[in-house]
């Protein structure tokens, strides 16, 4: 039985779980890895790609949102004046040579009402954070930087995102197998209540396959513009329901086998 057929059967055919527990470990691991790859594509990769296509990608966003600027010979030039204010933060940038801020110490009272702030003129930058106000003169920075230099970094940003996506997939796959372990422990309780004996190793296999339906639902819900509160309870509850149905089918099969043996 191929992996994709097993994925489909694990959703609706509880009789098939009797065959799943006979699979070799490598096949069970392959099932989990491939299923999580599909889940990752639906829940993370597809929404990310859709947002990039809709917004034009990082390059387009930087090109439109970041003003033209140039840092050279210890002086900063920014096209236009930038000002942004929120209840807790303040940003003001004006690089007109005739305009300048006082020192950081003298600006403390001016920035008293903000928990964070950034002020820039052509010579220096004043930062407020963690209760302190500090200043940095651009002449202390031994570098030249402009908007075009920033745009050249966009391809490297996609490489970093690619590595991050791989890390997220590996992390989610590890959580998947760990979650299956948690489900298996609860499944042992369910099987005990149903008076059905099953080795923990086989119950763990049931736990892995029982995660298919809840995660498919979770992936589909991630495409919606709203969240369902406390879904994680239903998430694991569905897995236990699947295990309960699978154990019941095994009980019935065992009864039939015994009756036929007499």
Short mmCIF file of N, CA and C in Angstrom, two decimals, residues 158-226:
data_model
loop_
_atom_site.label_atom_id
_atom_site.label_comp_id
_atom_site.label_asym_id
_atom_site.label_seq_id
_atom_site.Cartn_x
_atom_site.Cartn_y
_atom_site.Cartn_z
N UNK A 158 16.11 35.95 0.47
CA UNK A 158 15.33 34.78 0.08
C UNK A 158 16.07 33.49 0.44
N UNK A 159 17.39 33.49 0.35
CA UNK A 159 18.17 32.31 0.74
C UNK A 159 18.00 32.05 2.24
N UNK A 160 18.06 33.13 3.03
CA UNK A 160 17.87 32.99 4.48
C UNK A 160 16.47 32.46 4.78
N UNK A 161 15.47 32.99 4.07
CA UNK A 161 14.10 32.52 4.27
C UNK A 161 13.97 31.05 3.90
N UNK A 162 14.68 30.64 2.83
CA UNK A 162 14.66 29.24 2.42
C UNK A 162 15.19 28.32 3.51
N UNK A 163 16.32 28.70 4.11
CA UNK A 163 16.87 27.90 5.21
C UNK A 163 15.93 27.92 6.41
N UNK A 164 15.30 29.05 6.65
CA UNK A 164 14.35 29.15 7.76
C UNK A 164 13.15 28.24 7.53
N UNK A 165 12.67 28.17 6.28
CA UNK A 165 11.55 27.30 5.95
C UNK A 165 11.91 25.84 6.19
N UNK A 166 13.13 25.46 5.82
CA UNK A 166 13.58 24.08 6.06
C UNK A 166 13.60 23.78 7.55
N UNK A 167 14.09 24.75 8.33
CA UNK A 167 14.12 24.58 9.78
C UNK A 167 12.70 24.42 10.34
N UNK A 168 11.77 25.24 9.85
CA UNK A 168 10.39 25.16 10.32
C UNK A 168 9.79 23.79 10.00
N UNK A 169 10.07 23.28 8.78
CA UNK A 169 9.55 21.96 8.40
C UNK A 169 10.10 20.88 9.33
N UNK A 170 11.40 20.90 9.57
CA UNK A 170 12.02 19.90 10.44
C UNK A 170 11.44 20.00 11.86
N UNK A 171 11.28 21.23 12.33
CA UNK A 171 10.74 21.45 13.68
C UNK A 171 9.30 20.95 13.78
N UNK A 172 8.47 21.27 12.79
CA UNK A 172 7.08 20.82 12.81
C UNK A 172 6.98 19.31 12.70
N UNK A 173 7.88 18.70 11.91
CA UNK A 173 7.88 17.23 11.79
C UNK A 173 8.25 16.59 13.12
N UNK A 174 9.24 17.17 13.81
CA UNK A 174 9.61 16.65 15.13
C UNK A 174 8.44 16.78 16.11
N UNK A 175 7.74 17.90 16.06
CA UNK A 175 6.57 18.09 16.93
C UNK A 175 5.46 17.10 16.58
N UNK A 176 5.36 16.77 15.29
CA UNK A 176 4.36 15.81 14.85
C UNK A 176 4.60 14.44 15.50
N UNK A 177 5.84 13.97 15.45
CA UNK A 177 6.15 12.68 16.04
C UNK A 177 6.06 12.72 17.57
N UNK A 178 6.42 13.88 18.15
CA UNK A 178 6.27 14.01 19.60
C UNK A 178 4.79 14.05 19.98
N UNK A 179 3.97 14.75 19.19
CA UNK A 179 2.53 14.79 19.44
C UNK A 179 1.92 13.40 19.33
N UNK A 180 2.42 12.61 18.37
CA UNK A 180 1.92 11.25 18.22
C UNK A 180 2.26 10.41 19.46
N UNK A 181 3.41 10.69 20.07
CA UNK A 181 3.78 10.00 21.31
C UNK A 181 2.80 10.33 22.42
N UNK A 182 2.43 11.60 22.53
CA UNK A 182 1.47 12.03 23.54
C UNK A 182 0.11 11.37 23.29
N UNK A 183 -0.29 11.32 22.02
CA UNK A 183 -1.56 10.68 21.66
C UNK A 183 -1.51 9.19 21.99
N UNK A 184 -0.36 8.56 21.74
CA UNK A 184 -0.23 7.13 22.02
C UNK A 184 -0.38 6.84 23.51
N UNK A 185 0.17 7.70 24.35
CA UNK A 185 0.03 7.52 25.80
C UNK A 185 -1.43 7.59 26.21
N UNK A 186 -2.15 8.57 25.66
CA UNK A 186 -3.59 8.67 25.97
C UNK A 186 -4.34 7.52 25.32
N UNK A 187 -3.86 7.08 24.15
CA UNK A 187 -4.51 5.96 23.47
C UNK A 187 -4.42 4.68 24.28
N UNK A 188 -3.33 4.49 25.02
CA UNK A 188 -3.21 3.32 25.88
C UNK A 188 -4.30 3.32 26.95
N UNK A 189 -4.64 4.52 27.42
CA UNK A 189 -5.72 4.63 28.41
C UNK A 189 -7.05 4.27 27.76
N UNK A 190 -7.27 4.77 26.54
CA UNK A 190 -8.50 4.47 25.82
C UNK A 190 -8.62 2.98 25.57
N UNK A 191 -7.54 2.35 25.11
CA UNK A 191 -7.55 0.91 24.83
C UNK A 191 -7.80 0.11 26.11
N UNK A 192 -7.21 0.59 27.21
CA UNK A 192 -7.41 -0.09 28.49
C UNK A 192 -8.88 -0.03 28.92
N UNK A 193 -9.50 1.14 28.73
CA UNK A 193 -10.91 1.29 29.07
C UNK A 193 -11.79 0.40 28.20
N UNK A 194 -11.35 0.15 26.98
CA UNK A 194 -12.09 -0.71 26.05
C UNK A 194 -11.68 -2.17 26.21
N UNK A 195 -10.80 -2.45 27.20
CA UNK A 195 -10.35 -3.80 27.50
C UNK A 195 -9.72 -4.48 26.29
N UNK A 196 -8.82 -3.72 25.65
CA UNK A 196 -8.11 -4.25 24.48
C UNK A 196 -6.62 -4.03 24.69
N UNK A 197 -5.86 -5.10 24.63
CA UNK A 197 -4.42 -5.01 24.86
C UNK A 197 -3.69 -4.77 23.55
N UNK A 198 -2.80 -3.78 23.58
CA UNK A 198 -1.99 -3.46 22.40
C UNK A 198 -0.65 -2.94 22.88
N UNK A 199 0.44 -3.46 22.30
CA UNK A 199 1.78 -3.03 22.68
C UNK A 199 1.95 -1.54 22.41
N UNK A 200 2.76 -0.88 23.23
CA UNK A 200 2.91 0.57 23.08
C UNK A 200 3.49 0.94 21.71
N UNK A 201 4.40 0.12 21.20
CA UNK A 201 4.98 0.41 19.89
C UNK A 201 3.93 0.48 18.81
N UNK A 202 2.98 -0.45 18.86
CA UNK A 202 1.89 -0.44 17.87
C UNK A 202 0.93 0.71 18.12
N UNK A 203 0.71 1.02 19.39
CA UNK A 203 -0.15 2.16 19.70
C UNK A 203 0.49 3.46 19.20
N UNK A 204 1.82 3.54 19.26
CA UNK A 204 2.50 4.73 18.75
C UNK A 204 2.29 4.86 17.24
N UNK A 205 2.30 3.74 16.53
CA UNK A 205 2.01 3.76 15.09
C UNK A 205 0.58 4.27 14.86
N UNK A 206 -0.36 3.80 15.66
CA UNK A 206 -1.73 4.30 15.57
C UNK A 206 -1.77 5.80 15.81
N UNK A 207 -0.98 6.26 16.80
CA UNK A 207 -0.94 7.68 17.10
C UNK A 207 -0.45 8.50 15.92
N UNK A 208 0.56 7.98 15.20
CA UNK A 208 1.10 8.69 14.03
C UNK A 208 0.04 8.82 12.94
N UNK A 209 -0.64 7.72 12.64
CA UNK A 209 -1.65 7.76 11.57
C UNK A 209 -2.90 8.53 12.00
N UNK A 210 -3.18 8.52 13.30
CA UNK A 210 -4.39 9.22 13.77
C UNK A 210 -4.26 10.74 13.70
N UNK A 211 -3.03 11.23 13.50
CA UNK A 211 -2.83 12.67 13.43
C UNK A 211 -3.20 13.24 12.05
N UNK A 212 -3.47 12.35 11.08
CA UNK A 212 -3.74 12.81 9.71
C UNK A 212 -4.98 13.70 9.65
N UNK A 213 -6.11 13.21 10.11
CA UNK A 213 -7.37 13.96 10.01
C UNK A 213 -7.31 15.30 10.73
N UNK A 214 -6.86 15.36 12.00
CA UNK A 214 -6.81 16.67 12.68
C UNK A 214 -5.91 17.67 11.97
N UNK A 215 -4.76 17.21 11.45
CA UNK A 215 -3.84 18.14 10.81
C UNK A 215 -4.32 18.59 9.44
N UNK A 216 -5.06 17.74 8.75
CA UNK A 216 -5.68 18.16 7.48
C UNK A 216 -6.68 19.28 7.75
N UNK A 217 -7.49 19.08 8.79
CA UNK A 217 -8.46 20.13 9.16
C UNK A 217 -7.73 21.40 9.58
N UNK A 218 -6.66 21.24 10.35
CA UNK A 218 -5.89 22.40 10.80
C UNK A 218 -5.29 23.16 9.63
N UNK A 219 -4.78 22.42 8.63
CA UNK A 219 -4.19 23.05 7.45
C UNK A 219 -5.24 23.84 6.67
N UNK A 220 -6.44 23.28 6.54
CA UNK A 220 -7.51 23.96 5.83
C UNK A 220 -7.98 25.20 6.60
N UNK A 221 -8.01 25.09 7.93
CA UNK A 221 -8.42 26.24 8.74
C UNK A 221 -7.40 27.37 8.67
N UNK A 222 -6.12 27.02 8.44
CA UNK A 222 -5.09 28.06 8.34
C UNK A 222 -5.28 28.95 7.12
N UNK A 223 -6.05 28.47 6.16
CA UNK A 223 -6.32 29.26 4.95
C UNK A 223 -7.45 30.26 5.17
N UNK A 224 -8.17 30.11 6.29
CA UNK A 224 -9.28 31.02 6.59
C UNK A 224 -8.75 32.30 7.24
N UNK A 225 -9.49 33.41 7.09
CA UNK A 225 -9.02 34.68 7.65
C UNK A 225 -9.28 34.84 9.15
N UNK A 226 -9.67 33.76 9.84
CA UNK A 226 -9.92 33.84 11.27
C UNK A 226 -9.44 32.56 11.94
#
